[in-house]
Amino acid sequence: MPKILKWETWGAIFISLFGSLLHFTFNWFNRFWLVGAFSAVNESTWEHLKLAVVPAIIWMLVERKVFKSQANPISEQARYGASNFLLAKTIGIFAMPILIVTIFYSYTAILGDNFLVLDIGTFFLAVIIGQIINYKIMKSSEFSQKYNKICVGLLVILAMAFIVFTYFPPKIFLFHDPVSGEYGIVKNNNPRACTMEAKLCPDGSAVGRTGPNCEFAECPMGSGFVNNQIEKAITNYLLTQTHFSWTIRNGDYNFCAVENLKPEKELFPLYVWAHCGEYIVLNGGLKTISGTSGPTKIDYPNELSFYALNRFSYEAPGDGAQYSEDVKRIFPEDVQQKIFNFDNENIIKRIENIALTNILSWEAIKKAINNCEVKEVFQAHSRDVSAELKNGDKLIAIEPKIDDIIDIAVAAEFKCGRIIMATE
């Protein structure tokens, strides 16, 4: 006769293995809509809960049938398992998604980001604890049979919630797909991967193809910097400073743009207008979540020929009544007039162009990696990254944080095989 402990142990193994497969079945079946009812259709937290709940319900049905067919009046199943079976399974199945959500959002709140190895560990831990709960309740004294109808109702509601919310997801964080920025079943062609072509702008900069039709972005007006290396170093430095760069929600993107308020000045300190923002792409368009904009004095040791971000420093005016006094104290008189008369239309256009182009390009790179279309990735210290596709195309973008592309490529090697990774 099968013992309860043995069945709950095999159940933990089945749920873990079958749940891992459900992460891929939607794509294996060519994204057939019906398969999405029981498979993960995107990378949201909610969709990953299916990976535990669906196999657990299947195992419950199998186990119930076996217990009924093999039980006898003196067996362990007859004495404990059969009477408490539905209650034990209901509590255990509900415990798994609750544990996954609790552990995931707790550790990401502490560490500031999610990590694949911790996500996998969270899944396995929740499954094991859920199965332990099953075993403990089934081995307990008999509970009233009146709970059985309640348990069946709760399991039906849970199953229906997964089906309905697959196709009609609420627009809240639990259902948000951090890869596509959307909810529910994401169209397979969004975002589209654009080829690495560039159009030279009058100021010497270049813009790439972007948007759903992969058209060239509009050329922005100049930033007032002759040396693009200095401009790039300053924007990267600002992104490391909490005064300019922050995120309200996980998965959002930060970008900064600067405009030189005194272009004729070649040595530090430099006086710039800095505009930094937090952005997402929603329904194909750019949405600003938060941001800051204002004049800033940037200093750096002029004797160095390269730019280490930890050697930069800045001074910016305070808010409110202190603003005017600080501007007069920090900036020379000719720059003060430019600050008080500054028109931020151009810098907003520039940063929105930078943000939209790079978010779509970065999302295209992530999707190409996850779809096993990438042969090689490259990362520079400046966070500029590129991905060479197997069909010969090349995608470029700016990664949100250093090593993001490496982490994604390493995670994808499990299903895609070896991806060549190079860094500067």
Tab-separated table of C-alpha atoms in Angstrom:
chain	number	residue	atom	x	y	z
A	1	MET	CA	0.000	0.000	0.000
A	2	PRO	CA	1.307	3.472	-0.799
A	3	LYS	CA	2.091	5.582	2.216
A	4	ILE	CA	1.031	9.215	2.544
A	5	LEU	CA	4.575	10.485	3.085
A	6	LYS	CA	5.815	8.691	-0.018
A	7	TRP	CA	3.022	10.169	-2.139
A	8	GLU	CA	3.586	13.696	-0.876
A	9	THR	CA	7.310	13.364	-1.582
A	10	TRP	CA	6.676	12.147	-5.133
A	11	GLY	CA	4.134	14.941	-5.438
A	12	ALA	CA	6.773	17.570	-4.639
A	13	ILE	CA	9.023	16.100	-7.359
A	14	PHE	CA	6.173	15.963	-9.913
A	15	ILE	CA	5.009	19.535	-9.211
A	16	SER	CA	8.577	20.877	-9.452
A	17	LEU	CA	9.393	19.114	-12.736
A	18	PHE	CA	6.025	19.523	-14.461
A	19	GLY	CA	5.763	23.111	-13.263
A	20	SER	CA	9.167	23.882	-14.797
A	21	LEU	CA	7.928	22.535	-18.149
A	22	LEU	CA	4.820	24.737	-17.998
A	23	HIS	CA	7.120	27.752	-18.228
A	24	PHE	CA	7.807	26.791	-21.862
A	25	THR	CA	4.675	25.004	-23.123
A	26	PHE	CA	2.924	28.160	-24.356
A	27	ASN	CA	5.778	28.851	-26.806
A	28	TRP	CA	6.178	25.153	-27.631
A	29	PHE	CA	2.563	25.113	-28.843
A	30	ASN	CA	3.178	28.211	-30.997
A	31	ARG	CA	1.453	30.455	-28.440
A	32	PHE	CA	-1.909	28.741	-28.965
A	33	TRP	CA	-4.371	30.718	-26.872
A	34	LEU	CA	-6.001	27.687	-25.227
A	35	VAL	CA	-2.653	26.424	-23.884
A	36	GLY	CA	-2.294	29.729	-22.062
A	37	ALA	CA	-5.074	28.725	-19.665
A	38	PHE	CA	-2.681	26.401	-17.820
A	39	SER	CA	0.767	27.649	-18.967
A	40	ALA	CA	2.743	30.805	-18.228
A	41	VAL	CA	2.000	33.274	-21.054
A	42	ASN	CA	4.416	35.975	-19.892
A	43	GLU	CA	6.997	36.753	-17.196
A	44	SER	CA	4.618	38.313	-14.649
A	45	THR	CA	4.479	37.052	-11.081
A	46	TRP	CA	0.866	35.897	-11.509
A	47	GLU	CA	1.634	33.710	-14.529
A	48	HIS	CA	4.468	32.002	-12.644
A	49	LEU	CA	2.020	30.966	-9.911
A	50	LYS	CA	0.443	28.585	-12.435
A	51	LEU	CA	3.673	26.613	-12.440
A	52	ALA	CA	2.897	25.445	-8.885
A	53	VAL	CA	-0.909	25.438	-8.781
A	54	VAL	CA	-1.683	23.568	-12.032
A	55	PRO	CA	0.624	20.567	-11.358
A	56	ALA	CA	-0.534	20.504	-7.717
A	57	ILE	CA	-4.187	20.178	-8.788
A	58	ILE	CA	-3.299	17.442	-11.300
A	59	TRP	CA	-1.379	15.541	-8.625
A	60	MET	CA	-4.277	15.957	-6.206
A	61	LEU	CA	-6.677	14.289	-8.688
A	62	VAL	CA	-4.270	11.417	-9.340
A	63	GLU	CA	-3.558	10.931	-5.647
A	64	ARG	CA	-7.261	11.007	-4.755
A	65	LYS	CA	-8.020	8.266	-7.249
A	66	VAL	CA	-5.156	6.096	-6.005
A	67	PHE	CA	-6.088	6.581	-2.349
A	68	LYS	CA	-9.676	5.543	-3.033
A	69	SER	CA	-8.771	2.477	-5.081
A	70	GLN	CA	-6.033	1.180	-2.781
A	71	ALA	CA	-7.344	2.128	0.652
A	72	ASN	CA	-8.696	-0.497	3.071
A	73	PRO	CA	-10.281	-0.121	6.513
A	74	ILE	CA	-6.990	-0.513	8.363
A	75	SER	CA	-4.722	1.451	6.011
A	76	GLU	CA	-3.070	4.753	6.748
A	77	GLN	CA	-5.137	6.371	3.978
A	78	ALA	CA	-8.420	5.154	5.464
A	79	ARG	CA	-7.519	6.238	8.996
A	80	TYR	CA	-6.255	9.713	8.095
A	81	GLY	CA	-5.747	10.664	4.449
A	82	ALA	CA	-9.207	10.020	3.033
A	83	SER	CA	-11.045	11.988	5.714
A	84	ASN	CA	-8.769	15.056	5.625
A	85	PHE	CA	-7.690	14.809	1.995
A	86	LEU	CA	-9.595	17.742	0.438
A	87	LEU	CA	-8.889	20.089	3.336
A	88	ALA	CA	-5.186	19.211	3.311
A	89	LYS	CA	-4.853	19.622	-0.440
A	90	THR	CA	-6.759	22.916	-0.519
A	91	ILE	CA	-4.637	24.488	2.200
A	92	GLY	CA	-1.413	23.134	0.657
A	93	ILE	CA	-2.288	24.331	-2.851
A	94	PHE	CA	-3.226	27.830	-1.633
A	95	ALA	CA	-0.073	27.986	0.473
A	96	MET	CA	2.191	27.585	-2.575
A	97	PRO	CA	1.245	30.815	-4.457
A	98	ILE	CA	0.978	32.753	-1.205
A	99	LEU	CA	4.512	31.699	-0.266
A	100	ILE	CA	5.890	32.469	-3.746
A	101	VAL	CA	4.437	35.992	-3.743
A	102	THR	CA	5.499	36.690	-0.142
A	103	ILE	CA	9.066	35.440	-0.532
A	104	PHE	CA	9.584	37.002	-3.986
A	105	TYR	CA	8.461	40.516	-3.071
A	106	SER	CA	10.221	40.347	0.303
A	107	TYR	CA	13.632	39.477	-1.084
A	108	THR	CA	13.355	41.891	-4.041
A	109	ALA	CA	12.425	44.688	-1.617
A	110	ILE	CA	15.541	43.916	0.428
A	111	LEU	CA	17.992	43.331	-2.451
A	112	GLY	CA	16.474	45.835	-4.881
A	113	ASP	CA	16.271	43.342	-7.767
A	114	ASN	CA	15.293	39.776	-8.571
A	115	PHE	CA	17.746	36.973	-9.323
A	116	LEU	CA	17.005	33.823	-11.313
A	117	VAL	CA	18.590	31.441	-8.807
A	118	LEU	CA	16.515	32.940	-5.965
A	119	ASP	CA	13.339	32.806	-8.088
A	120	ILE	CA	13.896	29.102	-8.784
A	121	GLY	CA	14.709	28.464	-5.135
A	122	THR	CA	11.536	30.293	-4.066
A	123	PHE	CA	9.448	28.068	-6.365
A	124	PHE	CA	10.956	24.811	-5.053
A	125	LEU	CA	10.702	25.963	-1.431
A	126	ALA	CA	7.019	26.888	-1.804
A	127	VAL	CA	6.260	23.487	-3.371
A	128	ILE	CA	8.052	21.600	-0.594
A	129	ILE	CA	6.322	23.567	2.177
A	130	GLY	CA	2.949	23.091	0.469
A	131	GLN	CA	3.476	19.330	0.352
A	132	ILE	CA	4.587	19.262	3.995
A	133	ILE	CA	1.347	21.065	4.916
A	134	ASN	CA	-0.603	18.401	2.976
A	135	TYR	CA	1.099	15.613	4.882
A	136	LYS	CA	0.711	17.190	8.308
A	137	ILE	CA	-3.027	17.832	7.885
A	138	MET	CA	-3.716	14.388	6.434
A	139	LYS	CA	-1.945	12.825	9.419
A	140	SER	CA	-3.923	14.944	11.886
A	141	SER	CA	-7.116	13.962	13.667
A	142	GLU	CA	-10.198	13.833	11.462
A	143	PHE	CA	-11.766	17.171	10.578
A	144	SER	CA	-15.434	17.725	9.906
A	145	GLN	CA	-16.580	16.652	6.429
A	146	LYS	CA	-18.504	19.918	6.101
A	147	TYR	CA	-15.250	21.565	4.993
A	148	ASN	CA	-15.127	19.446	1.835
A	149	LYS	CA	-17.720	21.475	-0.054
A	150	ILE	CA	-15.960	24.716	0.912
A	151	CYS	CA	-12.628	23.287	-0.271
A	152	VAL	CA	-14.057	22.212	-3.625
A	153	GLY	CA	-15.535	25.691	-4.091
A	154	LEU	CA	-12.242	27.408	-3.280
A	155	LEU	CA	-10.301	25.210	-5.709
A	156	VAL	CA	-12.822	25.899	-8.484
A	157	ILE	CA	-12.576	29.663	-7.829
A	158	LEU	CA	-8.756	29.482	-7.912
A	159	ALA	CA	-8.744	27.558	-11.197
A	160	MET	CA	-11.248	29.959	-12.774
A	161	ALA	CA	-9.200	32.955	-11.607
A	162	PHE	CA	-6.123	31.669	-13.429
A	163	ILE	CA	-8.127	31.081	-16.616
A	164	VAL	CA	-9.996	34.404	-16.596
A	165	PHE	CA	-7.002	36.542	-15.610
A	166	THR	CA	-4.899	34.952	-18.353
A	167	TYR	CA	-7.100	36.596	-20.965
A	168	PHE	CA	-8.425	39.568	-18.951
A	169	PRO	CA	-5.635	40.541	-16.523
A	170	PRO	CA	-6.092	43.457	-14.105
A	171	LYS	CA	-3.638	46.315	-14.706
A	172	ILE	CA	-1.777	45.928	-11.413
A	173	PHE	CA	1.798	45.005	-10.501
A	174	LEU	CA	1.079	41.300	-9.928
A	175	PHE	CA	0.091	40.876	-13.597
A	176	HIS	CA	2.710	43.206	-15.123
A	177	ASP	CA	5.144	41.523	-17.516
A	178	PRO	CA	8.561	43.159	-16.919
A	179	VAL	CA	9.856	41.950	-20.301
A	180	SER	CA	7.185	43.411	-22.585
A	181	GLY	CA	5.801	46.029	-20.195
A	182	GLU	CA	2.295	44.732	-20.925
A	183	TYR	CA	-0.315	42.464	-19.350
A	184	GLY	CA	-1.699	39.067	-20.331
A	185	ILE	CA	-0.908	37.430	-23.655
A	186	VAL	CA	1.591	39.647	-25.455
A	187	LYS	CA	1.602	39.769	-29.238
A	188	ASN	CA	4.512	37.777	-30.583
A	189	ASN	CA	5.752	40.648	-32.723
A	190	ASN	CA	5.895	43.294	-29.997
A	191	PRO	CA	8.463	44.761	-29.700
A	192	ARG	CA	9.892	44.286	-33.177
A	193	ALA	CA	13.645	43.848	-33.439
A	194	CYS	CA	15.030	46.596	-35.692
A	195	THR	CA	18.287	46.239	-37.582
A	196	MET	CA	21.376	48.185	-36.577
A	197	GLU	CA	21.318	51.002	-39.101
A	198	ALA	CA	22.093	54.619	-38.286
A	199	LYS	CA	21.237	57.969	-39.792
A	200	LEU	CA	23.809	60.732	-39.341
A	201	CYS	CA	22.345	63.926	-37.878
A	202	PRO	CA	23.589	67.468	-38.617
A	203	ASP	CA	25.218	67.752	-35.189
A	204	GLY	CA	27.311	64.633	-35.834
A	205	SER	CA	25.218	62.309	-33.691
A	206	ALA	CA	23.318	59.337	-35.062
A	207	VAL	CA	19.839	57.912	-34.548
A	208	GLY	CA	18.702	54.359	-35.148
A	209	ARG	CA	15.546	52.723	-36.351
A	210	THR	CA	12.768	52.462	-33.768
A	211	GLY	CA	9.043	52.037	-33.290
A	212	PRO	CA	6.709	49.360	-34.661
A	213	ASN	CA	7.685	50.170	-38.270
A	214	CYS	CA	11.422	50.475	-37.553
A	215	GLU	CA	11.582	54.007	-38.928
A	216	PHE	CA	14.520	56.333	-38.207
A	217	ALA	CA	13.988	58.491	-35.132
A	218	GLU	CA	13.999	62.255	-35.583
A	219	CYS	CA	17.312	64.026	-35.142
A	220	PRO	CA	17.403	66.104	-31.972
A	221	MET	CA	18.981	69.511	-31.747
A	222	GLY	CA	22.562	69.637	-30.474
A	223	SER	CA	23.504	69.359	-26.806
A	224	GLY	CA	26.270	71.971	-26.992
A	225	PHE	CA	29.059	69.425	-26.394
A	226	VAL	CA	31.890	69.155	-28.912
A	227	ASN	CA	33.361	66.164	-27.062
A	228	ASN	CA	30.790	63.345	-27.040
A	229	GLN	CA	32.929	61.394	-24.570
A	230	ILE	CA	32.495	64.100	-21.927
A	231	GLU	CA	28.746	64.268	-22.498
A	232	LYS	CA	28.434	60.475	-22.206
A	233	ALA	CA	30.512	60.397	-19.023
A	234	ILE	CA	28.435	63.153	-17.403
A	235	THR	CA	25.110	61.451	-18.190
A	236	ASN	CA	26.412	58.130	-16.867
A	237	TYR	CA	27.585	59.882	-13.697
A	238	LEU	CA	24.194	61.542	-13.155
A	239	LEU	CA	22.521	58.120	-13.420
A	240	THR	CA	24.540	57.003	-10.386
A	241	GLN	CA	23.304	59.907	-8.236
A	242	THR	CA	20.027	59.545	-6.350
A	243	HIS	CA	19.342	63.273	-6.748
A	244	PHE	CA	18.880	62.689	-10.488
A	245	SER	CA	18.080	59.003	-10.921
A	246	TRP	CA	15.599	56.799	-9.056
A	247	THR	CA	12.842	54.301	-9.782
A	248	ILE	CA	9.432	54.196	-8.166
A	249	ARG	CA	8.652	50.739	-9.546
A	250	ASN	CA	10.725	47.701	-10.481
A	251	GLY	CA	11.221	47.323	-14.216
A	252	ASP	CA	11.164	51.038	-15.079
A	253	TYR	CA	14.021	52.704	-16.951
A	254	ASN	CA	16.157	55.748	-16.128
A	255	PHE	CA	17.778	58.068	-18.643
A	256	CYS	CA	19.516	61.431	-18.444
A	257	ALA	CA	20.295	64.111	-21.028
A	258	VAL	CA	22.398	67.238	-20.569
A	259	GLU	CA	22.718	70.522	-22.430
A	260	ASN	CA	25.888	72.557	-22.142
A	261	LEU	CA	25.024	76.055	-20.911
A	262	LYS	CA	28.497	77.403	-21.759
A	263	PRO	CA	29.766	75.489	-24.827
A	264	GLU	CA	32.855	77.673	-25.251
A	265	LYS	CA	34.196	76.517	-21.869
A	266	GLU	CA	36.461	73.490	-22.387
A	267	LEU	CA	37.715	72.809	-18.855
A	268	PHE	CA	35.833	71.779	-15.750
A	269	PRO	CA	33.771	72.888	-13.980
A	270	LEU	CA	31.109	72.703	-16.687
A	271	TYR	CA	27.664	74.198	-16.390
A	272	VAL	CA	24.850	72.072	-17.777
A	273	TRP	CA	21.114	71.732	-17.720
A	274	ALA	CA	20.384	68.141	-16.621
A	275	HIS	CA	17.109	66.414	-17.367
A	276	CYS	CA	16.649	62.894	-15.928
A	277	GLY	CA	13.533	60.775	-15.928
A	278	GLU	CA	11.979	57.402	-15.190
A	279	TYR	CA	10.179	55.908	-18.186
A	280	ILE	CA	8.218	52.922	-19.452
A	281	VAL	CA	6.805	52.013	-22.845
A	282	LEU	CA	3.067	51.426	-22.696
A	283	ASN	CA	0.990	50.449	-25.736
A	284	GLY	CA	3.854	51.389	-28.027
A	285	GLY	CA	4.290	54.887	-26.594
A	286	LEU	CA	6.632	56.421	-24.039
A	287	LYS	CA	5.213	57.232	-20.606
A	288	THR	CA	7.043	59.385	-18.054
A	289	ILE	CA	6.742	58.081	-14.475
A	290	SER	CA	8.904	60.624	-12.642
A	291	GLY	CA	11.834	62.963	-13.273
A	292	THR	CA	13.850	66.024	-12.437
A	293	SER	CA	15.175	68.918	-14.496
A	294	GLY	CA	17.438	71.822	-13.631
A	295	PRO	CA	20.862	73.497	-13.864
A	296	THR	CA	23.876	71.684	-12.464
A	297	LYS	CA	27.543	72.463	-11.980
A	298	ILE	CA	29.704	69.455	-12.879
A	299	ASP	CA	33.305	69.250	-11.658
A	300	TYR	CA	36.109	66.804	-12.421
A	301	PRO	CA	39.939	66.771	-12.109
A	302	ASN	CA	41.111	68.269	-15.409
A	303	GLU	CA	44.442	66.465	-15.319
A	304	LEU	CA	42.881	63.103	-16.170
A	305	SER	CA	42.352	62.055	-19.787
A	306	PHE	CA	39.706	59.473	-18.974
A	307	TYR	CA	36.537	59.689	-16.931
A	308	ALA	CA	36.038	57.621	-13.773
A	309	LEU	CA	32.501	58.135	-12.489
A	310	ASN	CA	33.599	58.203	-8.849
A	311	ARG	CA	35.794	61.260	-9.508
A	312	PHE	CA	32.912	63.463	-10.651
A	313	SER	CA	31.076	65.815	-8.323
A	314	TYR	CA	28.082	68.094	-8.757
A	315	GLU	CA	26.349	71.059	-7.168
A	316	ALA	CA	22.725	71.914	-7.896
A	317	PRO	CA	20.467	74.682	-6.570
A	318	GLY	CA	17.844	73.902	-3.951
A	319	ASP	CA	14.096	74.161	-4.403
A	320	GLY	CA	11.666	76.936	-3.609
A	321	ALA	CA	12.898	80.285	-2.335
A	322	GLN	CA	16.466	78.996	-2.178
A	323	TYR	CA	16.589	78.363	-5.945
A	324	SER	CA	17.375	81.877	-7.169
A	325	GLU	CA	19.965	82.517	-4.462
A	326	ASP	CA	21.721	79.219	-5.206
A	327	VAL	CA	21.766	79.880	-8.955
A	328	LYS	CA	23.507	83.217	-8.357
A	329	ARG	CA	25.985	81.589	-5.976
A	330	ILE	CA	26.863	78.532	-8.074
A	331	PHE	CA	26.868	79.830	-11.659
A	332	PRO	CA	28.650	82.732	-13.422
A	333	GLU	CA	26.539	85.702	-14.413
A	334	ASP	CA	26.322	84.884	-18.139
A	335	VAL	CA	25.117	81.362	-17.326
A	336	GLN	CA	22.579	82.679	-14.829
A	337	GLN	CA	20.705	84.497	-17.585
A	338	LYS	CA	20.553	81.315	-19.669
A	339	ILE	CA	19.211	79.398	-16.664
A	340	PHE	CA	16.432	81.874	-15.900
A	341	ASN	CA	15.428	81.977	-19.591
A	342	PHE	CA	16.002	78.274	-20.322
A	343	ASP	CA	13.553	76.607	-22.718
A	344	ASN	CA	13.527	72.882	-21.946
A	345	GLU	CA	11.606	71.843	-25.085
A	346	ASN	CA	14.723	70.639	-26.908
A	347	ILE	CA	16.185	68.656	-24.012
A	348	ILE	CA	12.821	66.978	-23.350
A	349	LYS	CA	12.623	65.983	-27.007
A	350	ARG	CA	16.167	64.630	-26.850
A	351	ILE	CA	15.676	62.552	-23.710
A	352	GLU	CA	12.344	61.159	-24.920
A	353	ASN	CA	14.038	60.152	-28.168
A	354	ILE	CA	16.870	58.511	-26.191
A	355	ALA	CA	14.458	56.749	-23.828
A	356	LEU	CA	12.045	55.400	-26.438
A	357	THR	CA	14.802	54.247	-28.780
A	358	ASN	CA	16.749	52.470	-26.067
A	359	ILE	CA	13.818	50.913	-24.221
A	360	LEU	CA	12.444	49.384	-27.410
A	361	SER	CA	15.910	48.267	-28.483
A	362	TRP	CA	16.677	46.784	-25.055
A	363	GLU	CA	13.325	44.983	-24.971
A	364	ALA	CA	14.022	43.655	-28.472
A	365	ILE	CA	17.415	42.351	-27.322
A	366	LYS	CA	15.890	40.660	-24.260
A	367	LYS	CA	13.188	39.058	-26.368
A	368	ALA	CA	15.677	37.877	-28.974
A	369	ILE	CA	17.821	36.284	-26.245
A	370	ASN	CA	14.825	34.573	-24.639
A	371	ASN	CA	13.680	33.312	-28.063
A	372	CYS	CA	17.131	31.772	-28.676
A	373	GLU	CA	17.794	34.073	-31.669
A	374	VAL	CA	21.093	35.501	-30.374
A	375	LYS	CA	24.546	34.145	-31.180
A	376	GLU	CA	26.721	36.664	-29.335
A	377	VAL	CA	26.335	39.595	-26.927
A	378	PHE	CA	28.770	42.412	-26.136
A	379	GLN	CA	28.857	44.842	-23.201
A	380	ALA	CA	30.895	48.029	-22.794
A	381	HIS	CA	31.736	49.809	-19.524
A	382	SER	CA	29.419	52.618	-20.620
A	383	ARG	CA	26.468	50.141	-20.532
A	384	ASP	CA	26.273	50.187	-24.323
A	385	VAL	CA	25.392	46.657	-25.398
A	386	SER	CA	24.885	44.811	-28.655
A	387	ALA	CA	23.465	41.452	-29.651
A	388	GLU	CA	24.410	39.660	-32.866
A	389	LEU	CA	21.530	37.536	-34.093
A	390	LYS	CA	21.886	34.153	-35.741
A	391	ASN	CA	20.461	35.604	-38.973
A	392	GLY	CA	23.291	38.179	-39.128
A	393	ASP	CA	21.345	41.211	-37.848
A	394	LYS	CA	22.688	43.241	-34.951
A	395	LEU	CA	20.793	45.085	-32.214
A	396	ILE	CA	22.202	47.851	-30.004
A	397	ALA	CA	20.898	49.464	-26.818
A	398	ILE	CA	21.838	50.795	-23.384
A	399	GLU	CA	21.281	48.259	-20.606
A	400	PRO	CA	19.553	49.524	-17.420
A	401	LYS	CA	22.356	48.285	-15.146
A	402	ILE	CA	25.847	46.977	-15.837
A	403	ASP	CA	25.873	43.191	-16.478
A	404	ASP	CA	22.106	43.000	-17.133
A	405	ILE	CA	22.698	41.563	-20.597
A	406	ILE	CA	25.186	39.037	-19.219
A	407	ASP	CA	22.689	37.868	-16.583
A	408	ILE	CA	19.948	37.449	-19.194
A	409	ALA	CA	22.259	35.566	-21.566
A	410	VAL	CA	23.451	33.228	-18.798
A	411	ALA	CA	19.846	32.478	-17.790
A	412	ALA	CA	18.887	31.765	-21.423
A	413	GLU	CA	21.703	29.263	-21.952
A	414	PHE	CA	19.669	26.649	-20.069
A	415	LYS	CA	17.233	26.390	-22.998
A	416	CYS	CA	19.188	28.006	-25.860
A	417	GLY	CA	22.652	26.519	-25.495
A	418	ARG	CA	25.893	28.483	-25.419
A	419	ILE	CA	25.763	32.226	-26.122
A	420	ILE	CA	29.096	33.959	-26.722
A	421	MET	CA	29.560	36.782	-24.201
A	422	ALA	CA	32.191	39.510	-24.487
A	423	THR	CA	32.865	42.570	-22.352
A	424	GLU	CA	35.035	45.635	-22.735
